[in-house]
Short mmCIF file of C-alpha atoms and ligand atoms in Angstrom, two decimals:
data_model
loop_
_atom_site.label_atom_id
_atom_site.label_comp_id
_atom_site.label_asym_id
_atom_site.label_seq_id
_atom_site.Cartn_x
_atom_site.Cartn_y
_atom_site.Cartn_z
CA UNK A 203 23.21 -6.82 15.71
CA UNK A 204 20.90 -6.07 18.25
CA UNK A 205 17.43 -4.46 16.67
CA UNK A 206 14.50 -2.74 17.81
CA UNK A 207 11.38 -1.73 15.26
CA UNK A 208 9.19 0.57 16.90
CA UNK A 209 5.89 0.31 14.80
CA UNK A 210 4.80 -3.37 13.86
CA UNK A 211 2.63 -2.74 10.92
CA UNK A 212 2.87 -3.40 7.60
CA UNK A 213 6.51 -2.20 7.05
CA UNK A 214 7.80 -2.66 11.15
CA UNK A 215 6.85 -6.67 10.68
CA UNK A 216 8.20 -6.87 7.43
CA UNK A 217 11.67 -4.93 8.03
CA UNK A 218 11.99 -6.84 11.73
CA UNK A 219 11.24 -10.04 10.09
CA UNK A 220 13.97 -9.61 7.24
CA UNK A 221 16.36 -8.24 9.41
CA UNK A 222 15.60 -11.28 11.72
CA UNK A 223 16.00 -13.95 8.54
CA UNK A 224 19.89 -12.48 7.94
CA UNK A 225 20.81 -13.61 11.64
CA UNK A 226 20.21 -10.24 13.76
CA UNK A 227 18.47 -10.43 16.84
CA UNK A 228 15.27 -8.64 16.68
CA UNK A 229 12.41 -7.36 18.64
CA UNK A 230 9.19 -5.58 17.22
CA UNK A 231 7.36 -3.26 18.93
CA UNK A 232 4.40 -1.66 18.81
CA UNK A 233 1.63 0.29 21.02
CA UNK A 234 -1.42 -1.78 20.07
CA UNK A 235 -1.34 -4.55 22.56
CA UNK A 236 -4.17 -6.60 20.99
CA UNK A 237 -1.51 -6.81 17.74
CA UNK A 238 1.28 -7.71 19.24
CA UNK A 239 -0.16 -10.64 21.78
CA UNK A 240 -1.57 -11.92 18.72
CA UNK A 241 2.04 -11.44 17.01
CA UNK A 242 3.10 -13.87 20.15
CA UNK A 243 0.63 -15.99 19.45
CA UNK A 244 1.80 -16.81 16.61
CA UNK A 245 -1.02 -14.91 14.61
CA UNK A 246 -0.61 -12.88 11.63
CA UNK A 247 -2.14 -9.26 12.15
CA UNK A 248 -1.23 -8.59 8.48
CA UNK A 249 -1.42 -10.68 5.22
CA UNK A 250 1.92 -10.39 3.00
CA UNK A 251 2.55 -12.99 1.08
CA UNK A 252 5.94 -15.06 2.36
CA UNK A 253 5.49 -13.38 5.88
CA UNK A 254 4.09 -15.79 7.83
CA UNK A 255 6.38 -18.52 7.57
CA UNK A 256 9.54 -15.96 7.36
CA UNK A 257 8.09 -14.58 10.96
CA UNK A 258 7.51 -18.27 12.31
CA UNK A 259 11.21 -19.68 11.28
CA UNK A 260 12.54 -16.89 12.92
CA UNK A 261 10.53 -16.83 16.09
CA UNK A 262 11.60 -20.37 16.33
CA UNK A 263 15.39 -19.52 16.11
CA UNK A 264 14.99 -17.40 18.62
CA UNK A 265 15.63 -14.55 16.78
CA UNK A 266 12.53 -12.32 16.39
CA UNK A 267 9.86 -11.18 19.62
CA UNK A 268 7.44 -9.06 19.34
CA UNK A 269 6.81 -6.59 23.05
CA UNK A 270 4.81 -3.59 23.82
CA UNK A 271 7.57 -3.00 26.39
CA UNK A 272 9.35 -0.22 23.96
CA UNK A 273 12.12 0.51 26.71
CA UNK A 274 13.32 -2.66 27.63
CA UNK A 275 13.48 -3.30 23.17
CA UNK A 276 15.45 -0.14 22.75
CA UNK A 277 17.88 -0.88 26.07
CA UNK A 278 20.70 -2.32 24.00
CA UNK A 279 20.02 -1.77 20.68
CA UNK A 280 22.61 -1.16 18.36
CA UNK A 281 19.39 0.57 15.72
CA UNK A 282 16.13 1.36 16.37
CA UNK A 283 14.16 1.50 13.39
CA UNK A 284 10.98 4.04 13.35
CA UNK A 285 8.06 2.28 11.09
CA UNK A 286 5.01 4.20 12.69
CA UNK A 287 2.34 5.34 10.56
CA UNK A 288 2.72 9.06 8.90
CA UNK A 289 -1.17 9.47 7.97
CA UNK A 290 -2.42 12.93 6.12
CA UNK A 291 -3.76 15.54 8.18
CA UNK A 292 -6.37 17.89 7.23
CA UNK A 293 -4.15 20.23 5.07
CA UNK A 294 -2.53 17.29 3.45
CA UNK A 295 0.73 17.36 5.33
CA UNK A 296 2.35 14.33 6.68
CA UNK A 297 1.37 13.65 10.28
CA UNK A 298 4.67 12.97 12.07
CA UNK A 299 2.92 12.47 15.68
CA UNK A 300 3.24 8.82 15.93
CA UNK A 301 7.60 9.59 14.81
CA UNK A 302 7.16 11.93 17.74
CA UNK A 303 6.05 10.36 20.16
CA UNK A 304 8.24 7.37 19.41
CA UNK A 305 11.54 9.59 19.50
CA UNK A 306 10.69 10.65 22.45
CA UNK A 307 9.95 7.12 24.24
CA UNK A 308 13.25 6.26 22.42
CA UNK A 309 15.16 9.31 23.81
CA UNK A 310 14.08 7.98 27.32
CA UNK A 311 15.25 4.47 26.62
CA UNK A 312 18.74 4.38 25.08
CA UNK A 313 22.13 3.88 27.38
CA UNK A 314 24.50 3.69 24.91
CA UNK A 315 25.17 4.75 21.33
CA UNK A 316 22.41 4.51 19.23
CA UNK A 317 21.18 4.63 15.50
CA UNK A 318 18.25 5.71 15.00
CA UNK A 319 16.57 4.94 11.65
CA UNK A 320 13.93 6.21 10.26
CA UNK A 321 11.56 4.40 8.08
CA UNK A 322 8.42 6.32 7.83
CA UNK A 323 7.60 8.10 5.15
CA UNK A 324 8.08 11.21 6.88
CA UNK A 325 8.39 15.17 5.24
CA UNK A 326 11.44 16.95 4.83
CA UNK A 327 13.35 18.18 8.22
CA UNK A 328 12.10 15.49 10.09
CA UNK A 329 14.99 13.68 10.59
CA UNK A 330 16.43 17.12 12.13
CA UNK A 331 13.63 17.58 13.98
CA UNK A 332 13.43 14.01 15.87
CA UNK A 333 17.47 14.42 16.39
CA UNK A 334 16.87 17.93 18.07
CA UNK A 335 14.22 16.67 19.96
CA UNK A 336 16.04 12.92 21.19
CA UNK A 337 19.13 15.45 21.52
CA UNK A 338 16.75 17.22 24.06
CA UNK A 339 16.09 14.23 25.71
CA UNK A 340 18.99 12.61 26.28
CA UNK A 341 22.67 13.28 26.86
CA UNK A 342 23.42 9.70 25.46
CA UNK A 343 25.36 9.54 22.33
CA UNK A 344 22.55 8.68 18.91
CA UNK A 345 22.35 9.53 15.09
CA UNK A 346 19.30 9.88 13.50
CA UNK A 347 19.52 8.62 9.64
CA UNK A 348 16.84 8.56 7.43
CA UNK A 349 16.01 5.07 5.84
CA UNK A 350 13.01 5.34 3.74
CA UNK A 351 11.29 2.16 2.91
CA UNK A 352 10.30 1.42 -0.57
CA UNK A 353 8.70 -1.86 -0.41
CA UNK A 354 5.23 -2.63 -1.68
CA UNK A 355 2.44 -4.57 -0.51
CA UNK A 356 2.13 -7.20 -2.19
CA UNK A 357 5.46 -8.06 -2.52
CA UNK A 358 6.84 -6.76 0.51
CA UNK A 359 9.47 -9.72 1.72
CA UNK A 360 10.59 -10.27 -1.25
CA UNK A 361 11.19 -6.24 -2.26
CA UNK A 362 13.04 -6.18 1.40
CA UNK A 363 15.25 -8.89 0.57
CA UNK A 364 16.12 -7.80 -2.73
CA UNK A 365 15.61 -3.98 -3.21
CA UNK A 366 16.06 -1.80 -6.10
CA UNK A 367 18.30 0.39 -3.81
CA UNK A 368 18.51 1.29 -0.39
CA UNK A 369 19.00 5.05 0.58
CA UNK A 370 20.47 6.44 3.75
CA UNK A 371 20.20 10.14 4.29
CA UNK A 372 22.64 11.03 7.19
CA UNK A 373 23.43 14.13 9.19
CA UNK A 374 26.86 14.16 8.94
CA UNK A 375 27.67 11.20 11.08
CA UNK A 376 29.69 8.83 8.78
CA UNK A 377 29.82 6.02 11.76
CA UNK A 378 25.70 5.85 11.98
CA UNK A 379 25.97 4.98 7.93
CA UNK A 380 28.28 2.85 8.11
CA UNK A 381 26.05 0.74 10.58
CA UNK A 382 23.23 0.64 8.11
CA UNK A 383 25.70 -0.11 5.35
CA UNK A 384 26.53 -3.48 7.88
CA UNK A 385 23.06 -4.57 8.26
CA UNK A 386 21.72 -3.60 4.77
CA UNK A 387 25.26 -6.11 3.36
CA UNK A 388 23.44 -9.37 3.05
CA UNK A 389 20.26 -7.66 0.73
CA UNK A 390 22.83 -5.48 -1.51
CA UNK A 391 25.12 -8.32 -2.37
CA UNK A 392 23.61 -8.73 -5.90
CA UNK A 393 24.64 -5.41 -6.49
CA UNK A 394 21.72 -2.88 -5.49
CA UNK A 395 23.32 0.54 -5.10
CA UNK A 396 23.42 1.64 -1.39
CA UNK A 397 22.66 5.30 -1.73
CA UNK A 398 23.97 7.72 1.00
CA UNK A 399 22.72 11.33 0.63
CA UNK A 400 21.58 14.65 2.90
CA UNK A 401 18.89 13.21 5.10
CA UNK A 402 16.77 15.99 3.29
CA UNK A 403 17.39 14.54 -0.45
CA UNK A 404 16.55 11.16 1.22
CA UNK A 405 13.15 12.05 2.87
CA UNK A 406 12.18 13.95 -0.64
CA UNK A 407 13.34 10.62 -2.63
CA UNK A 408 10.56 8.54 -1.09
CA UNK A 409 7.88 11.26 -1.48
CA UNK A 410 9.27 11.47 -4.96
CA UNK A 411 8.77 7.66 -6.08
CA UNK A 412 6.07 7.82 -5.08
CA UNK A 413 4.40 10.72 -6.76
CA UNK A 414 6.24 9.73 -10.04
CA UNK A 415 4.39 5.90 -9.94
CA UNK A 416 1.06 8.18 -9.25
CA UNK A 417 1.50 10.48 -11.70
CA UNK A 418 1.98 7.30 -14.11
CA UNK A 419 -1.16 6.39 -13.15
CA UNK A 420 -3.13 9.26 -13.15
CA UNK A 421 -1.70 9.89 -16.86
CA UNK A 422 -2.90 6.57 -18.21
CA UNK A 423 -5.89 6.58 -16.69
CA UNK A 424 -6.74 10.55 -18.17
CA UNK A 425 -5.49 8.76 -21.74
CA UNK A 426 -7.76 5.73 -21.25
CA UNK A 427 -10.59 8.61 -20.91
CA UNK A 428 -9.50 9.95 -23.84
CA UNK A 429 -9.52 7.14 -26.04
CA UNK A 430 -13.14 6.13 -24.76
CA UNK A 431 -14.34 9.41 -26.23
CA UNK A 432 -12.32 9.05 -29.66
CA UNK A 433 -12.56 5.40 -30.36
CA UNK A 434 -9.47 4.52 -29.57
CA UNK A 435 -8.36 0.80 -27.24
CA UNK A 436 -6.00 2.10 -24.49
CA UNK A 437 -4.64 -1.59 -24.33
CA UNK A 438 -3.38 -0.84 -27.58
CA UNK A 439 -2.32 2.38 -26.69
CA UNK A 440 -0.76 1.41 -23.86
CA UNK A 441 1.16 -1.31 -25.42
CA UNK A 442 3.21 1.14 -27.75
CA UNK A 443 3.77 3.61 -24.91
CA UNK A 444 5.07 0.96 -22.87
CA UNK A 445 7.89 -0.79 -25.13
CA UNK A 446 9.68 2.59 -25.72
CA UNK A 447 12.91 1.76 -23.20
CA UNK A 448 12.53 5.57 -22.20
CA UNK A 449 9.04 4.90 -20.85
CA UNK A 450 9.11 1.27 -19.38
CA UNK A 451 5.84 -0.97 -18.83
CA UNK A 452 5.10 -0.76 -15.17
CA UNK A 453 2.46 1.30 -13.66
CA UNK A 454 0.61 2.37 -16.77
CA UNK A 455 -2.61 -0.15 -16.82
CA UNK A 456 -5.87 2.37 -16.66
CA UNK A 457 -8.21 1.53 -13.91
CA UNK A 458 -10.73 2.81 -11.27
CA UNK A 459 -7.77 4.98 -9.73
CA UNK A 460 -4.80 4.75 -7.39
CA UNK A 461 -5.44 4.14 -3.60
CA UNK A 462 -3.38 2.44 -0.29
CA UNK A 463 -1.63 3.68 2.54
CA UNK A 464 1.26 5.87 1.03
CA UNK A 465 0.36 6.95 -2.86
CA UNK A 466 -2.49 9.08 -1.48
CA UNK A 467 -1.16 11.07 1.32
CA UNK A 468 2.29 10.67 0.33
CA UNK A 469 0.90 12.94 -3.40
CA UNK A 470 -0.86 14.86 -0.91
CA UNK A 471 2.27 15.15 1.27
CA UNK A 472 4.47 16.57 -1.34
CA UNK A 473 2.46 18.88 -2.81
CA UNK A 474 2.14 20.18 0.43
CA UNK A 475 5.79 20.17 1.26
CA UNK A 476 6.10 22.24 -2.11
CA UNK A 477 3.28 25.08 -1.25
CA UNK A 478 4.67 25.42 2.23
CA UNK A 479 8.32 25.81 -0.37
CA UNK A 480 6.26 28.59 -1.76
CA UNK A 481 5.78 26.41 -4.73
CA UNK A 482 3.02 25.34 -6.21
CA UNK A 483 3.70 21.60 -7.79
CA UNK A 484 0.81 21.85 -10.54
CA UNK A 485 1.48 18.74 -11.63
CA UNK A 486 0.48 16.48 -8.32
CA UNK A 487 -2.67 18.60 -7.27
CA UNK A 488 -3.66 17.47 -11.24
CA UNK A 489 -2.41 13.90 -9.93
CA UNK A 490 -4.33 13.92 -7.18
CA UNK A 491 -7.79 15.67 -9.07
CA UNK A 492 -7.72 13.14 -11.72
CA UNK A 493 -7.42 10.05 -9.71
CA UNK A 494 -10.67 11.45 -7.64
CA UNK A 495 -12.05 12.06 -10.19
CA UNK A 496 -11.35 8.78 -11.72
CA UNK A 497 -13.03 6.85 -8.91
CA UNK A 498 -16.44 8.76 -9.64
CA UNK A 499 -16.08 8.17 -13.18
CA UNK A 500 -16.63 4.28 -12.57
CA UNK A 501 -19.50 4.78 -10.36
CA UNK A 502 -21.51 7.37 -12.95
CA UNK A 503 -20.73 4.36 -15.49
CA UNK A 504 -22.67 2.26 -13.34
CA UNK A 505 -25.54 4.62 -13.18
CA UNK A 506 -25.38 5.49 -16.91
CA UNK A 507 -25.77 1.92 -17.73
CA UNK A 508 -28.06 0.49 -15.05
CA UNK A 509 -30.20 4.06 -14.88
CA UNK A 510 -31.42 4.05 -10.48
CA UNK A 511 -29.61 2.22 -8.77
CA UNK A 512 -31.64 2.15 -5.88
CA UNK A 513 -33.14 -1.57 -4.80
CA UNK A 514 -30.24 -2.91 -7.67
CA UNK A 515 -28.07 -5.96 -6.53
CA UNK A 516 -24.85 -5.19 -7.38
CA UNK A 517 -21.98 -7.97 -7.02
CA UNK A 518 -18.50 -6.13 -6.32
CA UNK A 519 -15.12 -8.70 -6.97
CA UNK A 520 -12.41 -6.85 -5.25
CA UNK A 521 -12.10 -5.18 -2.18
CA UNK A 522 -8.16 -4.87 -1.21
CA UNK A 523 -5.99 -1.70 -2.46
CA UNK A 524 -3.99 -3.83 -4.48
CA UNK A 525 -4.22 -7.41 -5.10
CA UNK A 526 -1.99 -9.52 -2.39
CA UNK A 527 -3.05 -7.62 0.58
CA UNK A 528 -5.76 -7.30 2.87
CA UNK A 529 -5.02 -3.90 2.68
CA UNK A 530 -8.22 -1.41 2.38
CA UNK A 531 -6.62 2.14 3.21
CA UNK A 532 -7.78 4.50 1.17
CA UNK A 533 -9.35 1.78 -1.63
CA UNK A 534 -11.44 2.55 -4.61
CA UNK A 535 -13.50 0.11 -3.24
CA UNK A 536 -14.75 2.09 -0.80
CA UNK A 537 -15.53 5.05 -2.67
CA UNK A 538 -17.22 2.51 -5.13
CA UNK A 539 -19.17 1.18 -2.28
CA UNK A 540 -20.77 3.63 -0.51
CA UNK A 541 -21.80 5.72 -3.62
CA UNK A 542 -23.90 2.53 -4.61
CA UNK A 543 -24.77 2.07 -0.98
CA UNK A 544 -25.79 6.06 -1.00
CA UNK A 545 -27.66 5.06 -4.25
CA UNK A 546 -30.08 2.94 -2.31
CA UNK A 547 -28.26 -0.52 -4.55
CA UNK A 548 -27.62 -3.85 -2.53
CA UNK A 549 -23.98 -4.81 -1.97
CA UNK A 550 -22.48 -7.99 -2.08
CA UNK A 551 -18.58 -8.20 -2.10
CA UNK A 552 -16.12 -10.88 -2.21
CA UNK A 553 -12.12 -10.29 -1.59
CA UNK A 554 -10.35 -13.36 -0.87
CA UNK A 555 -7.80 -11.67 1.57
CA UNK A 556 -10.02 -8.63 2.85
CA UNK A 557 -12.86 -9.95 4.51
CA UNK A 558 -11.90 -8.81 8.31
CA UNK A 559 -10.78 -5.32 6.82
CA UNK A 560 -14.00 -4.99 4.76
CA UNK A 561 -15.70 -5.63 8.03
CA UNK A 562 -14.07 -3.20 10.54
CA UNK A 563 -15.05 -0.58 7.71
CA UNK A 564 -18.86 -1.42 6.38
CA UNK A 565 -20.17 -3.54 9.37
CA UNK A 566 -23.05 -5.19 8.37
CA UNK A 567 -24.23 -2.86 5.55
CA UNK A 568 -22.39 -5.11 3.19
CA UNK A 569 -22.66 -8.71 2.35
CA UNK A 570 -19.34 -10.06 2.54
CA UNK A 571 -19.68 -13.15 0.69
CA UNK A 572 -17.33 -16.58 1.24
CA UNK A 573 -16.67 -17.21 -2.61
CA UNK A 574 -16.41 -15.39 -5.37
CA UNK A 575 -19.46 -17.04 -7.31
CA UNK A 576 -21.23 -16.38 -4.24
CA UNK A 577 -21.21 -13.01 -4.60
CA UNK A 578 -22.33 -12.92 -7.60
CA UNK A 579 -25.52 -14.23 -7.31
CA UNK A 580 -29.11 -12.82 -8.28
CA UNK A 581 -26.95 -9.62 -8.89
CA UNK A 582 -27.91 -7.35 -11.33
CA UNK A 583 -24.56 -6.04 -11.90
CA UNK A 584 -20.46 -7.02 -11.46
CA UNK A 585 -17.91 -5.24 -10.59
CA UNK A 586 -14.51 -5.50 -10.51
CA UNK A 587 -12.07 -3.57 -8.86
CA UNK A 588 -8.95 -5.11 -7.84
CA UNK A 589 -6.89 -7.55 -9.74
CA UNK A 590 -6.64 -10.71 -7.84
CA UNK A 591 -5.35 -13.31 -10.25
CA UNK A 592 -8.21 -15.84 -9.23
CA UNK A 593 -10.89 -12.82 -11.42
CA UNK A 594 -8.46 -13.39 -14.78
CA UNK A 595 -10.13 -16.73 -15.75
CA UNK A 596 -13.23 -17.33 -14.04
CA UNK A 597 -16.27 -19.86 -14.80
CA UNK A 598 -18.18 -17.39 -17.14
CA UNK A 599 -20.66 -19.83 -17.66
CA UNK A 600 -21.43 -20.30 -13.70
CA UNK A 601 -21.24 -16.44 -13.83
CA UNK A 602 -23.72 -15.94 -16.55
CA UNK A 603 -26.16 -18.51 -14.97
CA UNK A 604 -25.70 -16.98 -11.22
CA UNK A 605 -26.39 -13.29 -12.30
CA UNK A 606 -29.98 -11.74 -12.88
CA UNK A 607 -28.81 -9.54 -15.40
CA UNK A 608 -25.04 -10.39 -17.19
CA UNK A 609 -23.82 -6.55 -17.06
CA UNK A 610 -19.82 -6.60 -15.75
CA UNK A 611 -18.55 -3.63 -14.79
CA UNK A 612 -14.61 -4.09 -15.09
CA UNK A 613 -12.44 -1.66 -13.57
CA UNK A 614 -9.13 -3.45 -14.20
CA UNK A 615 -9.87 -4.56 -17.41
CA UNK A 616 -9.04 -8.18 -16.87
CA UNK A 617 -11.19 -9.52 -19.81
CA UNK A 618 -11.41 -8.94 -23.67
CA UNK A 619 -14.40 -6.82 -24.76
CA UNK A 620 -15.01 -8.91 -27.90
CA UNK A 621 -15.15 -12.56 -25.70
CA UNK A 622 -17.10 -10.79 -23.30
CA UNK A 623 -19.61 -10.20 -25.89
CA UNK A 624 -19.81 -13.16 -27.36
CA UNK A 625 -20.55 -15.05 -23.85
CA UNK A 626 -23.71 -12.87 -23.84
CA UNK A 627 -22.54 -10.17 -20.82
CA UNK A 628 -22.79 -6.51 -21.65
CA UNK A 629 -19.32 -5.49 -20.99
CA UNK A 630 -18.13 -1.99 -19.88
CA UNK A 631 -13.89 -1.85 -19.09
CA UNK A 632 -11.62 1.55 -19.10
CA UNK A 633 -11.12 3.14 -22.21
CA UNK A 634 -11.63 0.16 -24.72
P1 NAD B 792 0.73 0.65 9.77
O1 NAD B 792 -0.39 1.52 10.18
O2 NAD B 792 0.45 -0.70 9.19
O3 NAD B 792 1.68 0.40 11.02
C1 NAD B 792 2.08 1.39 11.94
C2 NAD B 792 2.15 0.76 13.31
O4 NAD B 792 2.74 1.69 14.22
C3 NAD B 792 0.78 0.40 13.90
O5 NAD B 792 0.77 -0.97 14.24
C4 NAD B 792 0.66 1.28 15.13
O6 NAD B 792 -0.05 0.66 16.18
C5 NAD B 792 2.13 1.52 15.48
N1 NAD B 792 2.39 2.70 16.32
C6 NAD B 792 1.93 3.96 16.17
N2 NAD B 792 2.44 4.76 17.12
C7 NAD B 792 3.26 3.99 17.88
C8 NAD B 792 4.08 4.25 19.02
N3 NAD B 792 4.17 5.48 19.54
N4 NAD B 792 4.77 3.22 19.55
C9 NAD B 792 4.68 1.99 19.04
N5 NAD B 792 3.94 1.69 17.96
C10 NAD B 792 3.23 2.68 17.38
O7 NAD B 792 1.61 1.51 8.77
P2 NAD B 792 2.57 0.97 7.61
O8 NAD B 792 1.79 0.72 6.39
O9 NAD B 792 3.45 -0.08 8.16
O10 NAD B 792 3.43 2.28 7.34
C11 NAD B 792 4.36 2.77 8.27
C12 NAD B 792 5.18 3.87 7.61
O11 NAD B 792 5.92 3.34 6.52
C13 NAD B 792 4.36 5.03 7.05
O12 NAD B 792 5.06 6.22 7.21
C14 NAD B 792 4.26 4.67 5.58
O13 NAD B 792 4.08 5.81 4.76
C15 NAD B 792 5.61 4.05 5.33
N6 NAD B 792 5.64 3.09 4.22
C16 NAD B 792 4.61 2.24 4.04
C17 NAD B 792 4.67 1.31 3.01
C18 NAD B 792 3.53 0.35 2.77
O14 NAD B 792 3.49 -0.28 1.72
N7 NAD B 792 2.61 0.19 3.70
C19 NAD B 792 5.78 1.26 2.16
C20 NAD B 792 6.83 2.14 2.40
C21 NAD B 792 6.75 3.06 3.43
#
């Protein structure tokens, strides 16, 4: 089949790339020409792990381009998927500009039937409202279906290529479904339910997932609190939660807070959706409250211990949203980092994928350092925010003898308090 993405970031690359890898000829596009001649360079402009050899086999085979030319991609297309960016605005609604203004290039472009797919994260009526406007457009035959993506950075080809589910919302055009049902064949083979629904139900589905893994979050982390104040370990705690089949053991490790592209705005997002309902959803503002709040917490820990922080040296491990990404939208990292910054303290941060990201974002008031032991020296303080695997079992000795002072501030709580201890570091974690 014959496939335009419109949107080449972190979902458009990943979705054209996959697409490309089951034998469909694909072309990417996106706006930002600097991206996408890098893209035909044969440059990543995104880390994922997997991605960079699934985008070079297929460029090879002929099979995948990447063009800012969005017309000449969309000519001929059997689907043109929408993966644009859907950022928050002000009142914590979805932005659907970017969608917009890509329906409308679309609507200008087609000459023959098209589907066109949605993969956005984008609020309810959307879909309706990019068909009425294409419909304005154009009197070429389309179908707008909503296709909301649920993979996660990180993980990203191999969630494509083997999804829990993938969900079609439709608008009553059975034909544009059963084109997505074609192309999404060779990923649902193993049995993944293909879910067609009201393109409404669909777009609230994502928003849904979403705010349920944040609310997850947000509730462990408000226990973890808890059991800091009553004596109780949260690891324990979480343990027993956890192994009741009801519950399940993903997303319920404590930490410094959720962040990212989409568990942010897309909480935001529905709650809005819901007050603009005339409903307030109680539960997500809470979501949204504790995991600011959450963020803070970490940094007043700092200042508790380490009293002013100004002049202080303080080593930060940790810098992407997530570990396997370079990813720093909306990180706890940055919150983290310019409170100590705004506390007069010294930073020094190592991320082994984040380093251009960190850059575009702190300049040169942050030392972004080339190792991780690097960082780490003549601080007075560690911290550790994100979970990279290469933090679980570090050279605490070389750590011990780098630092001034051996105080490690652990946000992920990647270590044991009671080894900790005995090493000789002063130890703080989340609710142990
Ligand atoms: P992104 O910012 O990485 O990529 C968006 C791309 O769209 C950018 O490269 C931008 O230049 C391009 N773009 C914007 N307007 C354009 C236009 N008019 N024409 C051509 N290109 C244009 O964003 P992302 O993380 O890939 O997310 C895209 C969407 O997918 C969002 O709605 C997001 O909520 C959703 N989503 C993201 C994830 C994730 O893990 N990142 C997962 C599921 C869903």
């Amino acid at each position: 089949m014959k496939i335009a993405v419109v949107g080449t970031g972190y979902v458009g690359l990943v979705v054209g790339a996959c697409f490309a890898e089951t034998g469909n000829d694909v072309v990417c596009v996106d706006n930002n020409e600097r991206k996408i001649r890098s893209l035909q360079r044969g440059r990543m402009s995104v880390f994922e792990p997997g991605l960079e050899e699934l985008v070079r086999r297929n460029r090879l085979k002929g099979r995948l381009r990447f063009s800012t030319a969005l017309g000449k991609a969309v000519r001929d297309a059997a689907v043109v998927f929408i993966a644009v960016g859907t950022p928050s605005d002000e009142d914590g609604s979805a932005d659907v500009r970017h969608v917009l203004t890509a329906a409308r290039a679309v609507a200008g472009a087609i000459n023959g039937y098209t589907v066109i797919g949605l993969k956005s994260t984008v609020p309810v009526g959307t879909a309706e409202r990019v068909s009425t406007l294409v419909g304005s457009e154009t009197s070429i035959p389309f179908s707008v279906v909503s296709n909301p993506e649920f993979l996660k950075q990180g993980s990203a080809v191999e969630d494509f290529l083997r999804p829990d589910r993938v969900v079609i919302g439709t608008l009553d055009d059975d034909r544009a479904s059963e084109v997505l049902r074609l192309l999404y064949a060779p990923f649902t083979r193993t049995g993944a339910p293909i879910a067609v629904m009201d393109c409404a139900s669909a777009e609230l589905s994502k928003y849904a997932a979403n705010a349920m893994l944040a609310t997850r979050v947000s509730f462990m982390n408000e226990v973890a609190n808890v059991c800091e104040r009553v004596g109780a370990n949260v690891d324990d705690v979480r343990k027993v939660v956890a192994s009741d089949q009801r519950i399940g053991p993903s997303f319920l490790f404590p930490g410094i807070g959720y962040g990212g592209s989409c568990f942010p705005k897309d909480v935001r997002a529905l709650a809005t959706t819901a007050r603009e309902a005339d409903y307030q959803f109680h539960i997500l503002e809470a979501v949204e409250s504790v995991n600011g709040s959450q963020k803070r917490r970490f940094f007043e820990k700092m200042q508790r211990v380490l009293g002013s922080l100004k002049g202080k040296h303080i080593a930060v491990w940790g810098l992407a949203f997530k570990p396997r990404t370079d990813d720093m939208r909306e990180a706890p990292s940055v919150d983290l980092i310019e409170a100590l910054l705004g506390a007069g303290a010294r930073v020094t941060a190592y991320d082994p994928e984040a380093r251009e990201s960190a850059r575009a974002i702190f300049g040169d008031r942050v030392t972004l350092a080339v190792r991780s032991y690097d960082a780490v020296k003549d601080s007075d303080a560690l911290a550790i925010v994100t979970e990279w695997n290469e933090f679980r079992e570090p050279n605490f000795g070389r750590v011990l003898e780098l630092m001034r002072s051996p105080v490690v501030f652990d946000g992920r709580n990647l270590y044991e308090t009671e080894h900790m201890e005995s090493l000789g570091f002063s130890y703080y974690s989340i609710g142990r």
